Amino acid sequence: MTKTFTTMVMAIIALAVFSLPAWATETPVTGGVLKIAIDSDPPTLDVHSTRATLAVYVAGNVYEGLYAFTRKGEIKPMLASGMPDISADKLTYTIPLRREIKFHNGKAMTSADVKASLDRWGKVASYGKQLFAHIESVTVKDDYTVVITLKEQWGTLMSSLAMLLGGPVIYPEEICTQYPAKPSAEYIGTGPYMFVEWRPNDHITLKRFDGYKALDTASDGYTGRKTAYLDQLVFYGISEEPVRVNGVEGGEYDFADFVPSDEYERLKDEKNLRTYISPPRAWFVFVLNTKFGPTKNKKVRQAMLATLDVKGTMAAGYGDEIFWRVDPSLALKEQVWHSTAGEAAYNQNNIEKAKTLLKEAGYNGEKIVWMAGPLEYNLSLAAKSNMKKAGLNIDLQSMEWATLLSTRKNPELWHAFSSGFTAKADPSLTTAMNLKYGAGWDNPEAQALFNNFCTEPEFESRYAILGKFQELVYSEVPYIKVGDYKNLRLSSNKVHGFANELYLYFFNVWKDK
Amino acid sequence: MALVLLVVSITIFIVMHLLPGDPAAIMLGPEATNEDIAVLKAEMGLDKPVWIQFVDWTGRIVRGDLGNSIFFQNRSVPDVIADHLEATLLLTLFSLGLATVIGIFSGVVAASTHESIYDRGFMLLTSMAVAIPNFWLGLMLVLGFAIMIPILPAAGYSPLSQGVWSCLSYLVLPSITLAAGAVALIARMTRACMLDVLRNDYIRTAKAKGVRQSFVIFKHALRNAIIPVVTVIGMSFANLMGGAVVTESIFNIPGVGRLLIKSVFTRDYPVIEGVVLYIAIAWTLINLMVDIIYTLIDPRLEY
């Protein structure tokens, strides 16, 4: 009896002791520095001026817009105090602003800052330019009310206002005046962390903004309560993958993004580490030149599409299947916009069909110059081998991004290039629907569908239009969708509260001392 | 010197502008359209014909103005380079000091025990040090001393202002990685020169007169054998001052070499031109320093 009792007591004590750390870590801790290794320095932190995802990883902690997306893609107010009051003709949006907001320089945010920011975004940002073609004016009604007047009904207004990557985040008016067109070199926002310093090619430091007024709604994606538990966030741009992984394993960094997927098996059971597989964030594409060279011929493009074996290509280029998936949609499966329209043409792996199409096209083995950057080279190589079987003469050229981006500007020099399209809350904001991308896609039907998609206010009608657009993509083949991809992230087990979402952000994250 | 710098500057300007690449495209990200890129390029003044950019740039260079970085607009190029100098300078001095002491000592021991087991052992080690690629050595050192036995940081850099010991702890593994190749070079050069000198009559005479062996080696032989070794040390110093690109990358050290590589990838032309100019200046000054040291070691030399 005594022995049994002693054993039970020991077991209870052991349970209490061993469960203590796990229980203790659930309580957020304030303080500390989080060192984050990302795969490169962002080109700029001026979100208006770039579509580079890396910029948002840092700047998403610094800046906020009038609205923001929840995890499910719903739009919620952020710097606005409520949803806009929309006029009956749906042309006037009156937006009330929160009154207690301060910028990191201590200045209170008013409608003058919001107007200046929206106007600058409309001139500088590519999304802004697209939207402002349909905006009549942005006016200040009073210190805390802004009015946006549209020239015509435009369905993407709210999604655009809620967007962070390349979106209309709010800067102080003086920053907009000082940098009317060039990328800003001063980074003043309203977010939970404020910019401290950027040591070129070394690190970017943010610190907690004590004047931050968090919303009292529950945290959900970029909306709701944002708490800056950490004293500082330090971002290191490290392009060498082993350095990022070794850095977290050795304790020098707390978090690393874009960890090589083949490290997953080794790292997932390490007791001092945590691995995270991100949700699908983008998809690989082969963009084809519809204006010059052999790919100008639709049947050649259709033949290239017919050869595609998605599984083989993704496995060769992106490793284990847990990091990618086969899906024909121009929106992610997790989004309401997901569609299977035109899927019969996706993932055909039909070499005979491709041969027939090439014969009908009168293709005589003309060289197809195909450019691929480092991330996409292997999967392009795998796709090329199938195309070669069909008789396509592919000249696949590996090049670093700077050269590819520069060569891409001259459509006479290339016929295809590999790239990635990131998912957006509204499909009209994705590169998949951008008819000016690459060599451009001059297709009146696609243009009409895009315009209708943007002007149509009802979801059901918009969804139907998107389906038609997707079918058109699969029949005209301006680009070939390959597969959705995820990436591996790694942190020390001292890091808690990390929301493993599409983009990285570190508010609501804390670290054990 | 001015002529050298001018030739270097013009060459690098031409080479960089011949390369494909566009800072505006990199700034906007891979999903930008050609139209967006063209607009930003115009805003940044990068759409001017190359010869106009060249005239502008030469005018500025003559006035000593290296311009501002494209990606860090509020920072002048000298400012950006200065930010990276501390790490490069300390890494260079630390690894060169290590290489010089170990290299000269090994070379002297190997030469004075010629054909012995010590000689062969030292030479085997130095051959291995030259043969091992430094990226592999660096990764192995990280695996050994930062992950398996975590006594040193795996990567990064702590400025001197945040404490000497912290700074040194970040430099130990990179310095060993970097010093390995230089140790081998210095040791082999020292050994060869010492063997040559030790065969001279005056060494035999000194030994015959009963002068102590260590005195003969370090006072009479080493001083006469050291000049070619100083040349090698000088060249290694100049090389390292230009940045040890691979080592700085493996250990994520924010030095000049890494700055140069990253600036090439982002086509930050003013920074690339500034760094190359700085490397040219470092080479010229270090060569001058080596020449001065020659005259101190061997007063017979005159220029």
mmCIF file with all atom_site columns, C-alpha atoms in Angstrom, chain A residues 172-315:
data_model
loop_
_atom_site.group_PDB
_atom_site.id
_atom_site.type_symbol
_atom_site.label_atom_id
_atom_site.label_alt_id
_atom_site.label_comp_id
_atom_site.label_asym_id
_atom_site.label_entity_id
_atom_site.label_seq_id
_atom_site.pdbx_PDB_ins_code
_atom_site.Cartn_x
_atom_site.Cartn_y
_atom_site.Cartn_z
_atom_site.occupancy
_atom_site.B_iso_or_equiv
_atom_site.pdbx_formal_charge
_atom_site.auth_seq_id
_atom_site.auth_comp_id
_atom_site.auth_asym_id
_atom_site.auth_atom_id
_atom_site.pdbx_PDB_model_num
ATOM 1   C CA . PRO A 1 172 ? 2.161   60.630 -42.371 1.00 0.00 ? 172 PRO A CA 1
ATOM 2   C CA . GLU A 1 173 ? 1.279   63.338 -44.887 1.00 0.00 ? 173 GLU A CA 1
ATOM 3   C CA . GLU A 1 174 ? 4.795   64.818 -44.751 1.00 0.00 ? 174 GLU A CA 1
ATOM 4   C CA . ILE A 1 175 ? 6.333   61.516 -45.908 1.00 0.00 ? 175 ILE A CA 1
ATOM 5   C CA . CYS A 1 176 ? 3.979   61.482 -48.891 1.00 0.00 ? 176 CYS A CA 1
ATOM 6   C CA . THR A 1 177 ? 4.959   65.069 -49.700 1.00 0.00 ? 177 THR A CA 1
ATOM 7   C CA . GLN A 1 178 ? 8.669   64.396 -49.291 1.00 0.00 ? 178 GLN A CA 1
ATOM 8   C CA . TYR A 1 179 ? 8.625   61.247 -51.433 1.00 0.00 ? 179 TYR A CA 1
ATOM 9   C CA . PRO A 1 180 ? 5.875   61.850 -53.987 1.00 0.00 ? 180 PRO A CA 1
ATOM 10  C CA . ALA A 1 181 ? 7.170   59.246 -56.445 1.00 0.00 ? 181 ALA A CA 1
ATOM 11  C CA . LYS A 1 182 ? 10.495  57.748 -55.399 1.00 0.00 ? 182 LYS A CA 1
ATOM 12  C CA . PRO A 1 183 ? 10.536  54.982 -52.772 1.00 0.00 ? 183 PRO A CA 1
ATOM 13  C CA . SER A 1 184 ? 10.522  56.488 -49.312 1.00 0.00 ? 184 SER A CA 1
ATOM 14  C CA . ALA A 1 185 ? 13.635  56.250 -47.175 1.00 0.00 ? 185 ALA A CA 1
ATOM 15  C CA . GLU A 1 186 ? 11.790  56.973 -43.922 1.00 0.00 ? 186 GLU A CA 1
ATOM 16  C CA . TYR A 1 187 ? 9.543   54.325 -42.476 1.00 0.00 ? 187 TYR A CA 1
ATOM 17  C CA . ILE A 1 188 ? 6.899   55.786 -40.201 1.00 0.00 ? 188 ILE A CA 1
ATOM 18  C CA . GLY A 1 189 ? 3.686   53.894 -39.696 1.00 0.00 ? 189 GLY A CA 1
ATOM 19  C CA . THR A 1 190 ? 1.066   53.190 -37.054 1.00 0.00 ? 190 THR A CA 1
ATOM 20  C CA . GLY A 1 191 ? 1.777   49.490 -36.356 1.00 0.00 ? 191 GLY A CA 1
ATOM 21  C CA . PRO A 1 192 ? 2.753   47.733 -33.115 1.00 0.00 ? 192 PRO A CA 1
ATOM 22  C CA . TYR A 1 193 ? 6.462   47.842 -33.973 1.00 0.00 ? 193 TYR A CA 1
ATOM 23  C CA . MET A 1 194 ? 8.408   50.869 -35.190 1.00 0.00 ? 194 MET A CA 1
ATOM 24  C CA . PHE A 1 195 ? 11.420  51.103 -37.428 1.00 0.00 ? 195 PHE A CA 1
ATOM 25  C CA . VAL A 1 196 ? 14.761  51.687 -35.670 1.00 0.00 ? 196 VAL A CA 1
ATOM 26  C CA . GLU A 1 197 ? 17.573  51.077 -38.146 1.00 0.00 ? 197 GLU A CA 1
ATOM 27  C CA . TRP A 1 198 ? 18.496  49.335 -41.368 1.00 0.00 ? 198 TRP A CA 1
ATOM 28  C CA . ARG A 1 199 ? 22.133  48.363 -41.589 1.00 0.00 ? 199 ARG A CA 1
ATOM 29  C CA . PRO A 1 200 ? 22.636  47.626 -45.272 1.00 0.00 ? 200 PRO A CA 1
ATOM 30  C CA . ASN A 1 201 ? 23.141  43.932 -46.003 1.00 0.00 ? 201 ASN A CA 1
ATOM 31  C CA . ASP A 1 202 ? 23.107  43.143 -42.314 1.00 0.00 ? 202 ASP A CA 1
ATOM 32  C CA . HIS A 1 203 ? 19.924  43.627 -40.367 1.00 0.00 ? 203 HIS A CA 1
ATOM 33  C CA . ILE A 1 204 ? 16.758  45.655 -39.898 1.00 0.00 ? 204 ILE A CA 1
ATOM 34  C CA . THR A 1 205 ? 15.717  46.441 -36.342 1.00 0.00 ? 205 THR A CA 1
ATOM 35  C CA . LEU A 1 206 ? 12.193  47.233 -35.183 1.00 0.00 ? 206 LEU A CA 1
ATOM 36  C CA . LYS A 1 207 ? 11.198  48.006 -31.612 1.00 0.00 ? 207 LYS A CA 1
ATOM 37  C CA . ARG A 1 208 ? 7.946   47.996 -29.717 1.00 0.00 ? 208 ARG A CA 1
ATOM 38  C CA . PHE A 1 209 ? 5.857   51.142 -30.287 1.00 0.00 ? 209 PHE A CA 1
ATOM 39  C CA . ASP A 1 210 ? 4.633   52.108 -26.848 1.00 0.00 ? 210 ASP A CA 1
ATOM 40  C CA . GLY A 1 211 ? 2.040   54.487 -28.267 1.00 0.00 ? 211 GLY A CA 1
ATOM 41  C CA . TYR A 1 212 ? 0.267   51.719 -30.174 1.00 0.00 ? 212 TYR A CA 1
ATOM 42  C CA . LYS A 1 213 ? -3.470  51.540 -29.612 1.00 0.00 ? 213 LYS A CA 1
ATOM 43  C CA . ALA A 1 214 ? -4.575  47.992 -30.227 1.00 0.00 ? 214 ALA A CA 1
ATOM 44  C CA . LEU A 1 215 ? -8.117  47.124 -31.237 1.00 0.00 ? 215 LEU A CA 1
ATOM 45  C CA . ASP A 1 216 ? -10.027 45.243 -28.575 1.00 0.00 ? 216 ASP A CA 1
ATOM 46  C CA . THR A 1 217 ? -11.424 42.664 -30.975 1.00 0.00 ? 217 THR A CA 1
ATOM 47  C CA . ALA A 1 218 ? -9.864  39.202 -31.114 1.00 0.00 ? 218 ALA A CA 1
ATOM 48  C CA . SER A 1 219 ? -6.741  38.850 -33.196 1.00 0.00 ? 219 SER A CA 1
ATOM 49  C CA . ASP A 1 220 ? -7.424  37.310 -36.602 1.00 0.00 ? 220 ASP A CA 1
ATOM 50  C CA . GLY A 1 221 ? -4.824  37.559 -39.370 1.00 0.00 ? 221 GLY A CA 1
ATOM 51  C CA . TYR A 1 222 ? -3.880  41.191 -39.830 1.00 0.00 ? 222 TYR A CA 1
ATOM 52  C CA . THR A 1 223 ? -7.047  42.325 -38.026 1.00 0.00 ? 223 THR A CA 1
ATOM 53  C CA . GLY A 1 224 ? -7.993  42.658 -34.382 1.00 0.00 ? 224 GLY A CA 1
ATOM 54  C CA . ARG A 1 225 ? -5.732  42.928 -31.379 1.00 0.00 ? 225 ARG A CA 1
ATOM 55  C CA . LYS A 1 226 ? -2.032  43.158 -32.129 1.00 0.00 ? 226 LYS A CA 1
ATOM 56  C CA . THR A 1 227 ? 0.283   42.949 -29.144 1.00 0.00 ? 227 THR A CA 1
ATOM 57  C CA . ALA A 1 228 ? 3.978   43.703 -29.327 1.00 0.00 ? 228 ALA A CA 1
ATOM 58  C CA . TYR A 1 229 ? 5.292   41.344 -26.639 1.00 0.00 ? 229 TYR A CA 1
ATOM 59  C CA . LEU A 1 230 ? 8.883   41.598 -27.769 1.00 0.00 ? 230 LEU A CA 1
ATOM 60  C CA . ASP A 1 231 ? 11.181  44.541 -27.139 1.00 0.00 ? 231 ASP A CA 1
ATOM 61  C CA . GLN A 1 232 ? 12.766  44.192 -30.556 1.00 0.00 ? 232 GLN A CA 1
ATOM 62  C CA . LEU A 1 233 ? 12.450  42.311 -33.824 1.00 0.00 ? 233 LEU A CA 1
ATOM 63  C CA . VAL A 1 234 ? 15.684  41.974 -35.773 1.00 0.00 ? 234 VAL A CA 1
ATOM 64  C CA . PHE A 1 235 ? 15.480  40.729 -39.360 1.00 0.00 ? 235 PHE A CA 1
ATOM 65  C CA . TYR A 1 236 ? 18.581  39.295 -41.035 1.00 0.00 ? 236 TYR A CA 1
ATOM 66  C CA . GLY A 1 237 ? 18.616  38.849 -44.822 1.00 0.00 ? 237 GLY A CA 1
ATOM 67  C CA . ILE A 1 238 ? 20.551  35.608 -45.317 1.00 0.00 ? 238 ILE A CA 1
ATOM 68  C CA . SER A 1 239 ? 20.470  34.067 -48.769 1.00 0.00 ? 239 SER A CA 1
ATOM 69  C CA . GLU A 1 240 ? 22.449  30.950 -47.806 1.00 0.00 ? 240 GLU A CA 1
ATOM 70  C CA . GLU A 1 241 ? 20.001  28.251 -46.661 1.00 0.00 ? 241 GLU A CA 1
ATOM 71  C CA . PRO A 1 242 ? 22.472  26.322 -44.435 1.00 0.00 ? 242 PRO A CA 1
ATOM 72  C CA . VAL A 1 243 ? 23.322  29.525 -42.577 1.00 0.00 ? 243 VAL A CA 1
ATOM 73  C CA . ARG A 1 244 ? 19.653  30.129 -41.753 1.00 0.00 ? 244 ARG A CA 1
ATOM 74  C CA . VAL A 1 245 ? 19.166  26.532 -40.573 1.00 0.00 ? 245 VAL A CA 1
ATOM 75  C CA . ASN A 1 246 ? 22.450  26.318 -38.642 1.00 0.00 ? 246 ASN A CA 1
ATOM 76  C CA . GLY A 1 247 ? 21.714  29.701 -37.111 1.00 0.00 ? 247 GLY A CA 1
ATOM 77  C CA . VAL A 1 248 ? 18.445  28.486 -35.566 1.00 0.00 ? 248 VAL A CA 1
ATOM 78  C CA . GLU A 1 249 ? 19.929  25.122 -34.569 1.00 0.00 ? 249 GLU A CA 1
ATOM 79  C CA . GLY A 1 250 ? 22.892  26.860 -32.960 1.00 0.00 ? 250 GLY A CA 1
ATOM 80  C CA . GLY A 1 251 ? 20.639  29.383 -31.177 1.00 0.00 ? 251 GLY A CA 1
ATOM 81  C CA . GLU A 1 252 ? 21.916  32.467 -32.975 1.00 0.00 ? 252 GLU A CA 1
ATOM 82  C CA . TYR A 1 253 ? 18.527  33.124 -34.631 1.00 0.00 ? 253 TYR A CA 1
ATOM 83  C CA . ASP A 1 254 ? 15.075  32.349 -33.261 1.00 0.00 ? 254 ASP A CA 1
ATOM 84  C CA . PHE A 1 255 ? 13.243  31.900 -36.544 1.00 0.00 ? 255 PHE A CA 1
ATOM 85  C CA . ALA A 1 256 ? 14.089  31.067 -40.151 1.00 0.00 ? 256 ALA A CA 1
ATOM 86  C CA . ASP A 1 257 ? 11.955  31.204 -43.270 1.00 0.00 ? 257 ASP A CA 1
ATOM 87  C CA . PHE A 1 258 ? 12.402  29.282 -46.536 1.00 0.00 ? 258 PHE A CA 1
ATOM 88  C CA . VAL A 1 259 ? 14.162  26.331 -44.947 1.00 0.00 ? 259 VAL A CA 1
ATOM 89  C CA . PRO A 1 260 ? 15.007  23.702 -47.593 1.00 0.00 ? 260 PRO A CA 1
ATOM 90  C CA . SER A 1 261 ? 12.151  21.179 -47.662 1.00 0.00 ? 261 SER A CA 1
ATOM 91  C CA . ASP A 1 262 ? 14.577  18.235 -47.705 1.00 0.00 ? 262 ASP A CA 1
ATOM 92  C CA . GLU A 1 263 ? 15.643  19.238 -44.156 1.00 0.00 ? 263 GLU A CA 1
ATOM 93  C CA . TYR A 1 264 ? 12.108  18.572 -42.856 1.00 0.00 ? 264 TYR A CA 1
ATOM 94  C CA . GLU A 1 265 ? 12.630  14.914 -41.871 1.00 0.00 ? 265 GLU A CA 1
ATOM 95  C CA . ARG A 1 266 ? 15.772  15.758 -39.936 1.00 0.00 ? 266 ARG A CA 1
ATOM 96  C CA . LEU A 1 267 ? 14.400  18.842 -38.173 1.00 0.00 ? 267 LEU A CA 1
ATOM 97  C CA . LYS A 1 268 ? 10.812  17.900 -37.354 1.00 0.00 ? 268 LYS A CA 1
ATOM 98  C CA . ASP A 1 269 ? 11.661  15.752 -34.336 1.00 0.00 ? 269 ASP A CA 1
ATOM 99  C CA . GLU A 1 270 ? 14.409  17.950 -32.881 1.00 0.00 ? 270 GLU A CA 1
ATOM 100 C CA . LYS A 1 271 ? 13.269  18.692 -29.339 1.00 0.00 ? 271 LYS A CA 1
ATOM 101 C CA . ASN A 1 272 ? 14.611  22.259 -29.259 1.00 0.00 ? 272 ASN A CA 1
ATOM 102 C CA . LEU A 1 273 ? 13.045  23.237 -32.543 1.00 0.00 ? 273 LEU A CA 1
ATOM 103 C CA . ARG A 1 274 ? 9.629   23.705 -34.105 1.00 0.00 ? 274 ARG A CA 1
ATOM 104 C CA . THR A 1 275 ? 8.902   23.239 -37.776 1.00 0.00 ? 275 THR A CA 1
ATOM 105 C CA . TYR A 1 276 ? 5.990   24.861 -39.572 1.00 0.00 ? 276 TYR A CA 1
ATOM 106 C CA . ILE A 1 277 ? 4.722   24.057 -43.046 1.00 0.00 ? 277 ILE A CA 1
ATOM 107 C CA . SER A 1 278 ? 3.206   27.271 -44.347 1.00 0.00 ? 278 SER A CA 1
ATOM 108 C CA . PRO A 1 279 ? -0.202  27.265 -45.977 1.00 0.00 ? 279 PRO A CA 1
ATOM 109 C CA . PRO A 1 280 ? 0.003   27.310 -49.787 1.00 0.00 ? 280 PRO A CA 1
ATOM 110 C CA . ARG A 1 281 ? 1.025   30.837 -50.624 1.00 0.00 ? 281 ARG A CA 1
ATOM 111 C CA . ALA A 1 282 ? 1.640   30.905 -54.348 1.00 0.00 ? 282 ALA A CA 1
ATOM 112 C CA . TRP A 1 283 ? 1.847   28.762 -57.446 1.00 0.00 ? 283 TRP A CA 1
ATOM 113 C CA . PHE A 1 284 ? 4.529   28.209 -60.038 1.00 0.00 ? 284 PHE A CA 1
ATOM 114 C CA . VAL A 1 285 ? 3.803   29.262 -63.608 1.00 0.00 ? 285 VAL A CA 1
ATOM 115 C CA . PHE A 1 286 ? 5.503   29.156 -66.976 1.00 0.00 ? 286 PHE A CA 1
ATOM 116 C CA . VAL A 1 287 ? 4.681   32.472 -68.641 1.00 0.00 ? 287 VAL A CA 1
ATOM 117 C CA . LEU A 1 288 ? 4.544   32.250 -72.435 1.00 0.00 ? 288 LEU A CA 1
ATOM 118 C CA . ASN A 1 289 ? 5.171   34.985 -74.966 1.00 0.00 ? 289 ASN A CA 1
ATOM 119 C CA . THR A 1 290 ? 1.978   35.502 -76.968 1.00 0.00 ? 290 THR A CA 1
ATOM 120 C CA . LYS A 1 291 ? 3.527   38.192 -79.173 1.00 0.00 ? 291 LYS A CA 1
ATOM 121 C CA . PHE A 1 292 ? 6.850   36.923 -80.506 1.00 0.00 ? 292 PHE A CA 1
ATOM 122 C CA . GLY A 1 293 ? 8.483   33.683 -81.599 1.00 0.00 ? 293 GLY A CA 1
ATOM 123 C CA . PRO A 1 294 ? 7.055   30.148 -81.860 1.00 0.00 ? 294 PRO A CA 1
ATOM 124 C CA . THR A 1 295 ? 4.885   30.665 -78.749 1.00 0.00 ? 295 THR A CA 1
ATOM 125 C CA . LYS A 1 296 ? 2.938   33.348 -80.612 1.00 0.00 ? 296 LYS A CA 1
ATOM 126 C CA . ASN A 1 297 ? 1.123   30.393 -82.181 1.00 0.00 ? 297 ASN A CA 1
ATOM 127 C CA . LYS A 1 298 ? -1.693  29.298 -79.856 1.00 0.00 ? 298 LYS A CA 1
ATOM 128 C CA . LYS A 1 299 ? -1.324  25.647 -80.844 1.00 0.00 ? 299 LYS A CA 1
ATOM 129 C CA . VAL A 1 300 ? 2.327   25.636 -79.798 1.00 0.00 ? 300 VAL A CA 1
ATOM 130 C CA . ARG A 1 301 ? 1.287   27.028 -76.412 1.00 0.00 ? 301 ARG A CA 1
ATOM 131 C CA . GLN A 1 302 ? -1.466  24.416 -76.159 1.00 0.00 ? 302 GLN A CA 1
ATOM 132 C CA . ALA A 1 303 ? 1.077   21.713 -77.010 1.00 0.00 ? 303 ALA A CA 1
ATOM 133 C CA . MET A 1 304 ? 3.338   22.931 -74.190 1.00 0.00 ? 304 MET A CA 1
ATOM 134 C CA . LEU A 1 305 ? 0.374   22.789 -71.815 1.00 0.00 ? 305 LEU A CA 1
ATOM 135 C CA . ALA A 1 306 ? -0.529  19.262 -73.005 1.00 0.00 ? 306 ALA A CA 1
ATOM 136 C CA . THR A 1 307 ? 2.909   17.924 -72.052 1.00 0.00 ? 307 THR A CA 1
ATOM 137 C CA . LEU A 1 308 ? 2.689   19.082 -68.435 1.00 0.00 ? 308 LEU A CA 1
ATOM 138 C CA . ASP A 1 309 ? 3.000   16.371 -65.782 1.00 0.00 ? 309 ASP A CA 1
ATOM 139 C CA . VAL A 1 310 ? 2.408   18.357 -62.619 1.00 0.00 ? 310 VAL A CA 1
ATOM 140 C CA . LYS A 1 311 ? 3.380   15.629 -60.125 1.00 0.00 ? 311 LYS A CA 1
ATOM 141 C CA . GLY A 1 312 ? 6.642   14.820 -61.859 1.00 0.00 ? 312 GLY A CA 1
ATOM 142 C CA . THR A 1 313 ? 7.497   18.479 -62.344 1.00 0.00 ? 313 THR A CA 1
ATOM 143 C CA . MET A 1 314 ? 6.734   19.539 -58.768 1.00 0.00 ? 314 MET A CA 1
ATOM 144 C CA . ALA A 1 315 ? 8.469   16.497 -57.264 1.00 0.00 ? 315 ALA A CA 1
#
